[in-house]
Coordinates of C-alpha atoms and ligand atoms in Angstrom, one line a residue:
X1 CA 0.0 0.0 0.0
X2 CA 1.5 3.6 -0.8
X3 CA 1.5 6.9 1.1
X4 CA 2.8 8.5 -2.0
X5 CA 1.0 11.6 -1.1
X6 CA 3.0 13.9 -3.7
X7 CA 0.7 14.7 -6.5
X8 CA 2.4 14.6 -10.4
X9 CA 3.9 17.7 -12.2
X10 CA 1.1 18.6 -14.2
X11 CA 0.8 19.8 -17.7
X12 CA 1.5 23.4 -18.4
X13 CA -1.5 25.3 -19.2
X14 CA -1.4 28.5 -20.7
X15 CA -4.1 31.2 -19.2
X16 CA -6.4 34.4 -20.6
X17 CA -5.4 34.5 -23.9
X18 CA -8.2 36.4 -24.5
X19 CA -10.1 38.5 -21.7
X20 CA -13.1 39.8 -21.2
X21 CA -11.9 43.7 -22.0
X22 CA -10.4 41.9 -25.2
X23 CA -12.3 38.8 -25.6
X24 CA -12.4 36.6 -29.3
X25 CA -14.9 35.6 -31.0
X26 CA -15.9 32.0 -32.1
X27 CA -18.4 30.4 -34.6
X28 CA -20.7 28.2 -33.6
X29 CA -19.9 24.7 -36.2
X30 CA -22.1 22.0 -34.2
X31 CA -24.7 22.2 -31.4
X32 CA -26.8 18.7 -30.6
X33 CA -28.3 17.2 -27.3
X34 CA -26.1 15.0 -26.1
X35 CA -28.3 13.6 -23.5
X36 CA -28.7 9.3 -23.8
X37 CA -32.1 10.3 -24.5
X38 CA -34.4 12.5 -25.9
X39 CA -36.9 12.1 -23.0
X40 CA -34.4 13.5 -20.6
X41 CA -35.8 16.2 -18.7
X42 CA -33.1 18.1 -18.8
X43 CA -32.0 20.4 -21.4
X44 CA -28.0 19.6 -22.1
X45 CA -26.1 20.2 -25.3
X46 CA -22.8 19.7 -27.3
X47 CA -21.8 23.1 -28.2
X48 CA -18.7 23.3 -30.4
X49 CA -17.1 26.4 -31.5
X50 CA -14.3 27.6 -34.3
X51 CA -11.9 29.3 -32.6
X52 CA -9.5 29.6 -35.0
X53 CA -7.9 32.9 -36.1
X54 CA -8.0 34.0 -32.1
X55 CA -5.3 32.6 -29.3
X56 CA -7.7 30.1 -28.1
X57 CA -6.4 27.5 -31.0
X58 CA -4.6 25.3 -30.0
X59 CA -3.6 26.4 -26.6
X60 CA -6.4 24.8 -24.5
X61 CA -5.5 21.4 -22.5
X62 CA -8.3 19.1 -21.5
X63 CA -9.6 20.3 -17.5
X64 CA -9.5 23.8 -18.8
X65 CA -12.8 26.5 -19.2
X66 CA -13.3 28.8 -20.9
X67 CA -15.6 32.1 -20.4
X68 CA -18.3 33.1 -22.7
X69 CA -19.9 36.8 -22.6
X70 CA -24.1 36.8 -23.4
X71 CA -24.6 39.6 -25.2
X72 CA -27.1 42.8 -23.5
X73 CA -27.1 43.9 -20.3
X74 CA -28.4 42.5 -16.3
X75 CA -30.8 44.2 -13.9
X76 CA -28.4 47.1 -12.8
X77 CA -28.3 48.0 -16.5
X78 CA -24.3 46.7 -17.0
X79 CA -23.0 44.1 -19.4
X80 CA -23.4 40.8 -18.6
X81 CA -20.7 39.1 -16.6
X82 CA -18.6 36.4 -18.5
X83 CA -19.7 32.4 -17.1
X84 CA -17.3 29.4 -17.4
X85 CA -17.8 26.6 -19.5
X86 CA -15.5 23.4 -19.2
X87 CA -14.2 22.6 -22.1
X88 CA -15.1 19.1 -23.6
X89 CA -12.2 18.4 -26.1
X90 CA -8.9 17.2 -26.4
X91 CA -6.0 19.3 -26.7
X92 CA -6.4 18.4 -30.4
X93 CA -9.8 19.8 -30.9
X94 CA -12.8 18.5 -32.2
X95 CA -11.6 18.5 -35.4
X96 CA -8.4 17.0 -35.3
X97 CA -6.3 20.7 -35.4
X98 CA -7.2 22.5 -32.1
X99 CA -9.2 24.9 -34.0
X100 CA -13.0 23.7 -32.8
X101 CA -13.0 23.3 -29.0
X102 CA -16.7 22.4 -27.6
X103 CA -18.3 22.7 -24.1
X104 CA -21.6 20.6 -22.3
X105 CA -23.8 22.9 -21.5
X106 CA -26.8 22.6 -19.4
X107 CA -30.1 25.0 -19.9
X108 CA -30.6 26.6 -16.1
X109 CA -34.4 26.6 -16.1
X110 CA -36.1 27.9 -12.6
X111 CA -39.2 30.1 -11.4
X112 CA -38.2 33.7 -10.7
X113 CA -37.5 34.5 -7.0
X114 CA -39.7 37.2 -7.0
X115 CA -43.2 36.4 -9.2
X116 CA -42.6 32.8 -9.6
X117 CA -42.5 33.2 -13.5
X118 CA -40.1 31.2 -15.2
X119 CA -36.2 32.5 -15.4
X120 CA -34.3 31.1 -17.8
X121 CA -30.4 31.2 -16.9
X122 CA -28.6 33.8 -18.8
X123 CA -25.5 32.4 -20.2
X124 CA -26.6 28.9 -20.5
X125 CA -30.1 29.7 -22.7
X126 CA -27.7 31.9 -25.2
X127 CA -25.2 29.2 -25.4
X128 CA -28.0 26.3 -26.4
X129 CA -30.2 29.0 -28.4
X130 CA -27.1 29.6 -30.6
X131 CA -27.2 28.4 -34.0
X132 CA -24.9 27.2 -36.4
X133 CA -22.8 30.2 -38.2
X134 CA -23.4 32.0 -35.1
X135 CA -20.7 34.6 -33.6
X136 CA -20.0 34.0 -29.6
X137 CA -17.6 36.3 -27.5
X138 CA -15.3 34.0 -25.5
X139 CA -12.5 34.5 -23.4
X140 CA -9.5 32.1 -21.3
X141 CA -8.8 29.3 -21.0
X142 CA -8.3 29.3 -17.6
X143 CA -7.5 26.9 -15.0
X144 CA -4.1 25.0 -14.3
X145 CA -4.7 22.7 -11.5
X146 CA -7.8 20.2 -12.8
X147 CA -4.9 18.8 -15.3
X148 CA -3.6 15.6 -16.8
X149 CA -0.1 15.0 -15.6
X150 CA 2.3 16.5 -17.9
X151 CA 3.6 12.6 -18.3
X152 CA 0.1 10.8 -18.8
X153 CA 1.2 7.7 -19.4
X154 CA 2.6 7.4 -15.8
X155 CA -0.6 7.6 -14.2
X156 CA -4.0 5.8 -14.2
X157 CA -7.2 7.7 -13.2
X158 CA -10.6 7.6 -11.3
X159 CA -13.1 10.3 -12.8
X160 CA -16.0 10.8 -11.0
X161 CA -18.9 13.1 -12.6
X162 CA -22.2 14.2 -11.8
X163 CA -24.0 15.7 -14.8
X164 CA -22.2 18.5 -17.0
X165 CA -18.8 17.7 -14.5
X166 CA -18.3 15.1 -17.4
X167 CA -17.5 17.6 -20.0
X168 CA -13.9 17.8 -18.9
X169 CA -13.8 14.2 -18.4
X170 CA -15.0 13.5 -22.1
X171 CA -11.8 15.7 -22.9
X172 CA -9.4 13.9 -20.7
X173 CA -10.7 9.8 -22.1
X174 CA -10.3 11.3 -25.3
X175 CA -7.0 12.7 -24.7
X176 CA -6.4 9.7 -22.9
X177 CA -6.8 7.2 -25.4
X178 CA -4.2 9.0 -27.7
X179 CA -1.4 10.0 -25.4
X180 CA -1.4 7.0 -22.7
X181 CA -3.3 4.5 -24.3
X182 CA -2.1 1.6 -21.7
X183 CA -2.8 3.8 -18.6
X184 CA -6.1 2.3 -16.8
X185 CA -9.2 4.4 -16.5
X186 CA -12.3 4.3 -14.1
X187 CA -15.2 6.5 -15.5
X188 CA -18.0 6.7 -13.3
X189 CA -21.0 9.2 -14.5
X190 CA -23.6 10.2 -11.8
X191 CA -27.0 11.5 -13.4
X192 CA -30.7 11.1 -11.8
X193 CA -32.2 9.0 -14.6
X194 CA -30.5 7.2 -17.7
X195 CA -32.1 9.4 -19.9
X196 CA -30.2 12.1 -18.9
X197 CA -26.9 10.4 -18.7
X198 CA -24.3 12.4 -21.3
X199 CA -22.5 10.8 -23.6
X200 CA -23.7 7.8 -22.8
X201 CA -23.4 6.1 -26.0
X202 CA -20.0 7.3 -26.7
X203 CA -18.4 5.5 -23.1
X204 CA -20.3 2.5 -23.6
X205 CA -17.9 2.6 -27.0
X206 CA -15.0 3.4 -24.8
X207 CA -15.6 1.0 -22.4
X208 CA -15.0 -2.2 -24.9
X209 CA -11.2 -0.8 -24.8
X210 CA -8.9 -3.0 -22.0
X211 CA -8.1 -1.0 -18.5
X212 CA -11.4 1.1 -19.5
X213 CA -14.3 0.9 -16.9
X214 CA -17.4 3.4 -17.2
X215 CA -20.1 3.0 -14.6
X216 CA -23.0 4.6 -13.9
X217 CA -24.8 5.6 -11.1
X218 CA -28.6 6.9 -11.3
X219 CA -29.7 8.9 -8.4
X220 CA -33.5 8.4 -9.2
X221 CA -34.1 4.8 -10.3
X222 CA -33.0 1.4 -10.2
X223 CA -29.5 0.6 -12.0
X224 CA -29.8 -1.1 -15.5
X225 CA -28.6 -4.0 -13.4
X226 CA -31.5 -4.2 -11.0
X227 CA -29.7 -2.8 -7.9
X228 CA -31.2 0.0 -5.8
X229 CA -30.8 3.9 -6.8
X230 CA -27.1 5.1 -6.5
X231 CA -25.0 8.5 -6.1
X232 CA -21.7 8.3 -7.9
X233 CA -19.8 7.5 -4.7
X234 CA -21.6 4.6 -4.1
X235 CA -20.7 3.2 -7.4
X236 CA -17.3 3.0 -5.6
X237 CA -18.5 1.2 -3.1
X238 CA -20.4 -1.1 -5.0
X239 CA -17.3 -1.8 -7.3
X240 CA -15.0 -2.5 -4.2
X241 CA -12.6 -4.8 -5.4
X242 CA -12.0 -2.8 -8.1
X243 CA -11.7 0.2 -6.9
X244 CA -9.4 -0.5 -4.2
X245 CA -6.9 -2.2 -6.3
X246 CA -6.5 0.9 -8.4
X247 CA -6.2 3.6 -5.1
X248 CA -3.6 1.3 -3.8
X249 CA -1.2 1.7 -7.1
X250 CA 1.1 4.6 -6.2
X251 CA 0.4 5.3 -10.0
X252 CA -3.6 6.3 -9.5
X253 CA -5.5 9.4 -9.4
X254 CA -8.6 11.0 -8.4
X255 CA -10.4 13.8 -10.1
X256 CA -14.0 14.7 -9.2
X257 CA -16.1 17.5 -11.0
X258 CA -19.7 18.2 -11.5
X259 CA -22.2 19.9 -8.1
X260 CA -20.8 21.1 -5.2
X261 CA -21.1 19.0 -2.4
X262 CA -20.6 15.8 -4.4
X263 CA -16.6 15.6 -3.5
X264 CA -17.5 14.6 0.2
X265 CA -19.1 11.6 -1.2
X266 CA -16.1 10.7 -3.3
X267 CA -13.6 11.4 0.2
X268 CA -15.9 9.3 2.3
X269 CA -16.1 6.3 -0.7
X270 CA -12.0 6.6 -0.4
X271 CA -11.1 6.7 3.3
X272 CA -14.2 3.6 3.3
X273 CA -12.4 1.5 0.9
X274 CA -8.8 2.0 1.9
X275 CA -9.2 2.2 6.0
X276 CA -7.6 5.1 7.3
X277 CA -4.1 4.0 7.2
X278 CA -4.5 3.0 3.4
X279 CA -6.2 6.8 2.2
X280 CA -3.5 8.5 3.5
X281 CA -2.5 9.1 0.2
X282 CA -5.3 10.8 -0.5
X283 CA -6.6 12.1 2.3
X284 CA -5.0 14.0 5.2
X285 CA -6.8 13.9 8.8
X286 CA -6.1 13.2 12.2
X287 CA -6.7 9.6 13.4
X288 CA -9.8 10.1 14.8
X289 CA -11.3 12.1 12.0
X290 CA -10.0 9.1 9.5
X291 CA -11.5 6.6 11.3
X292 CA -15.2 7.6 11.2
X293 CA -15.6 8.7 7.5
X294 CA -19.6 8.5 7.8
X295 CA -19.1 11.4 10.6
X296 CA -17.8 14.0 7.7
X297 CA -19.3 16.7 6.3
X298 CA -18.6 19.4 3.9
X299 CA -17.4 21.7 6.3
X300 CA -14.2 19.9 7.3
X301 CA -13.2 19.9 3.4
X302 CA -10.6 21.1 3.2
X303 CA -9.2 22.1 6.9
X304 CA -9.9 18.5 9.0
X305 CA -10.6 16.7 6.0
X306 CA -7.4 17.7 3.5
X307 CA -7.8 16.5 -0.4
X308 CA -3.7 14.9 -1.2
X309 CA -2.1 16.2 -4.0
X310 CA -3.4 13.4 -6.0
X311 CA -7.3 14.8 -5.5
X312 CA -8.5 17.0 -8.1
X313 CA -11.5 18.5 -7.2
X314 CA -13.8 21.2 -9.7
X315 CA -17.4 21.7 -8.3
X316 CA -19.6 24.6 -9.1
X317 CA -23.0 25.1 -8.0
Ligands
LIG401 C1 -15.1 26.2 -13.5 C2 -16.6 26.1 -14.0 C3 -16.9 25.3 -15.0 C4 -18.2 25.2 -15.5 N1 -18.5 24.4 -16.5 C5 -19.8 24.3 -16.9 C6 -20.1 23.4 -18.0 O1 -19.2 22.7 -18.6 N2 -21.4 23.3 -18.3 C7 -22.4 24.0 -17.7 O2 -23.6 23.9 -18.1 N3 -22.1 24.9 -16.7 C8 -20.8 25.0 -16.3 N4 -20.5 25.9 -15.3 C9 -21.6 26.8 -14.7 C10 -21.8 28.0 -15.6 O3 -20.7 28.8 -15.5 C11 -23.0 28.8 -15.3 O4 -23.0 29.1 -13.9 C12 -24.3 28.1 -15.6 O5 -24.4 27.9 -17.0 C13 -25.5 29.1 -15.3 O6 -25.3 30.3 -15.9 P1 -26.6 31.1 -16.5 O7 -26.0 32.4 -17.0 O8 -27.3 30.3 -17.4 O9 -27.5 31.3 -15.2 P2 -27.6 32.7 -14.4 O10 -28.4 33.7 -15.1 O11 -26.2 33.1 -14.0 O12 -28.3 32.1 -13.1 C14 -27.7 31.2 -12.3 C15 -28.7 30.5 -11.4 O13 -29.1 31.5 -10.4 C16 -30.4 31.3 -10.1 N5 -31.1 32.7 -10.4 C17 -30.5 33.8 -10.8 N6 -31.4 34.8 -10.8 C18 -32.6 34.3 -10.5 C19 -33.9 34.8 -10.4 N7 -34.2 36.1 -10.6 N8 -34.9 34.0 -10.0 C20 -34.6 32.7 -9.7 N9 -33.4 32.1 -9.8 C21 -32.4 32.9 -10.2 C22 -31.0 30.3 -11.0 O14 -31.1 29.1 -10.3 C23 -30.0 30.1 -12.1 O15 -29.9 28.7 -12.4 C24 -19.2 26.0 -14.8 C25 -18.9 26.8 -13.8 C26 -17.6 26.9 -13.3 C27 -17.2 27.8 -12.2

């Protein structure tokens, strides 16, 4: 068992090419749902934009955002504020060249706080309205420490994602499969209902490769395999044996992304399955904090309950 708690040089990632006092602008190419099924009841979509022509080409790595600026103006009469989007590709792009990088991006639907009529996020309605041929304003990338190692092929991984947290994660398989082909991956995709599982059909593809597992957990309804409902963490659980031969290789890591709140889950699921001695590498606590995972809550992350070097965590509410 290792206590390798040193986490991997990471791959250098370049930062604000383009800001929001001097953002690009992109073209929409594609836009589709790329929910497993249309009778999801949420709204998500495969936006991919042209970049090239600004310094976004081919200077975004996969764990990256990037920001995007609606168009108009918010209650107080200013412009909109840029929002992040994660970015979905490969270092190479969608097409091959780093020129078309695309995003997940999920429709925020809600009742208005104040009348109860409906609100419809800002950022995220203009992104999925967008058709193609369509000019965007985007800034970034940003972000340098929800990275691949900057030697891949030296590590294997555990990606755990609740809804649009898989967009980076579709980025980092894909990259995956070109730069460390051999290094083991453990997918595991939290959604409420299949339906609205993302990119379902693609990781079903993936997972017919060796050292590639993709499991799902749905939040709402019984597992395709009969078993009770499921948060992502419990996946880990369920998968044991598995999982706790890959946290003990000094090679593995762990990157979470999707709602805040979910990476308390994913600690607990660790310290469970490796015993406090074993999640040391990990997870840092005091003894008696380490022996009584199910006591946690999101509070002690990060102070009594400290993420290792070899935690990546990216929640956003
Ligand atoms: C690092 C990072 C990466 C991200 N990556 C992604 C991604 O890949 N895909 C993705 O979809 N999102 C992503 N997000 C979230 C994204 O940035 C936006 O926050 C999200 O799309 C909502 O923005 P919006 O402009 O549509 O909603 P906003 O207009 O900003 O509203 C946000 C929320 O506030 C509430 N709200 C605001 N005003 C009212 C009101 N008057 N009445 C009722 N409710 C109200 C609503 O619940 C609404 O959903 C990411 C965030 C971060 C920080």
């Amino acid at each position: 068992m290792t206590t390798q708690t040193e986490g991997p040089v990471l791959r250098t990632a370049e930062m604000h090419l383009l800001t929001p006092a001097s953002p690009g602008e992109a073209t929409v190419v594609s836009t589709e749902r790329c929910t497993a099924s249309r009778k999801s009841a949420s709204f998500v979509r495969h936006v991919a934009l042209d970049v090239s022509g600004t310094p976004l080409a081919g200077r975004f790595v996969p764990g990256q955002s990037f920001g995007v600026i609606p168009p108009g103006v918010d209650d107080a009469g200013k412009p909109h504020k840029l929002r992040l989007y994660s970015i979905a590709s490969p270092s190479r792009g969608e097409d091959g060249a780093g020129n078309v990088l695309a995003t997940t991006v999920k429709r925020s639907i809600d009742e208005h706080r104040e009348h109860h009529r409906l609100f419809l996020g800002v950022c995220s309605n203009y992104l999925c309205d967008l058709q193609v041929g369509e000019k965007v304003k985007v800034t970034g990338p940003s972000g340098k420490r929800f990275v691949l190692p900057a030697n891949p092929a030296a590590h294997d991984y555990i990606f755990v994602a609740t809804g649009t947290g898989i967009a980076p994660f579709r980025a980092m398989c894909m990259e995956l499969e070109v730069v460390a082909p051999a290094s083991r991956v453990m997918l595991v995709m939290g959604a409420a209902y299949a339906t609205d599982l993302l990119y379902h059909h693609d990781f079903e593809k993936a997972a017919s490769r060796p050292g590639f597992t993709y499991l799902t957990a749905l939040s709402r309804e019984k597992q395709a395999d009969g078993s009770p409902a499921r948060y992502a963490h419990e996946r880990l659980l369920d998968h044991r044996e598995e999982t706790r031969e890959l946290l003990a290789s000094s090679r593995t890591l762990v990157y979470v992304c999707g709602i805040a709140g979910m990476e308390l889950g994913v600690l607990q699921a660790i310290a469970t399955v490796l015993g406090p001695t074993g999640s040391e590498a990990y997870i840092r606590g005091t003894q008696d904090v380490m022996r009584e995972p199910g006591s946690w809550d999101r509070r002690m992350i990060p102070r009594q309950v400290q993420p290792t070097r070899r935690v990546f965590l990216e929640v956003y509410d």
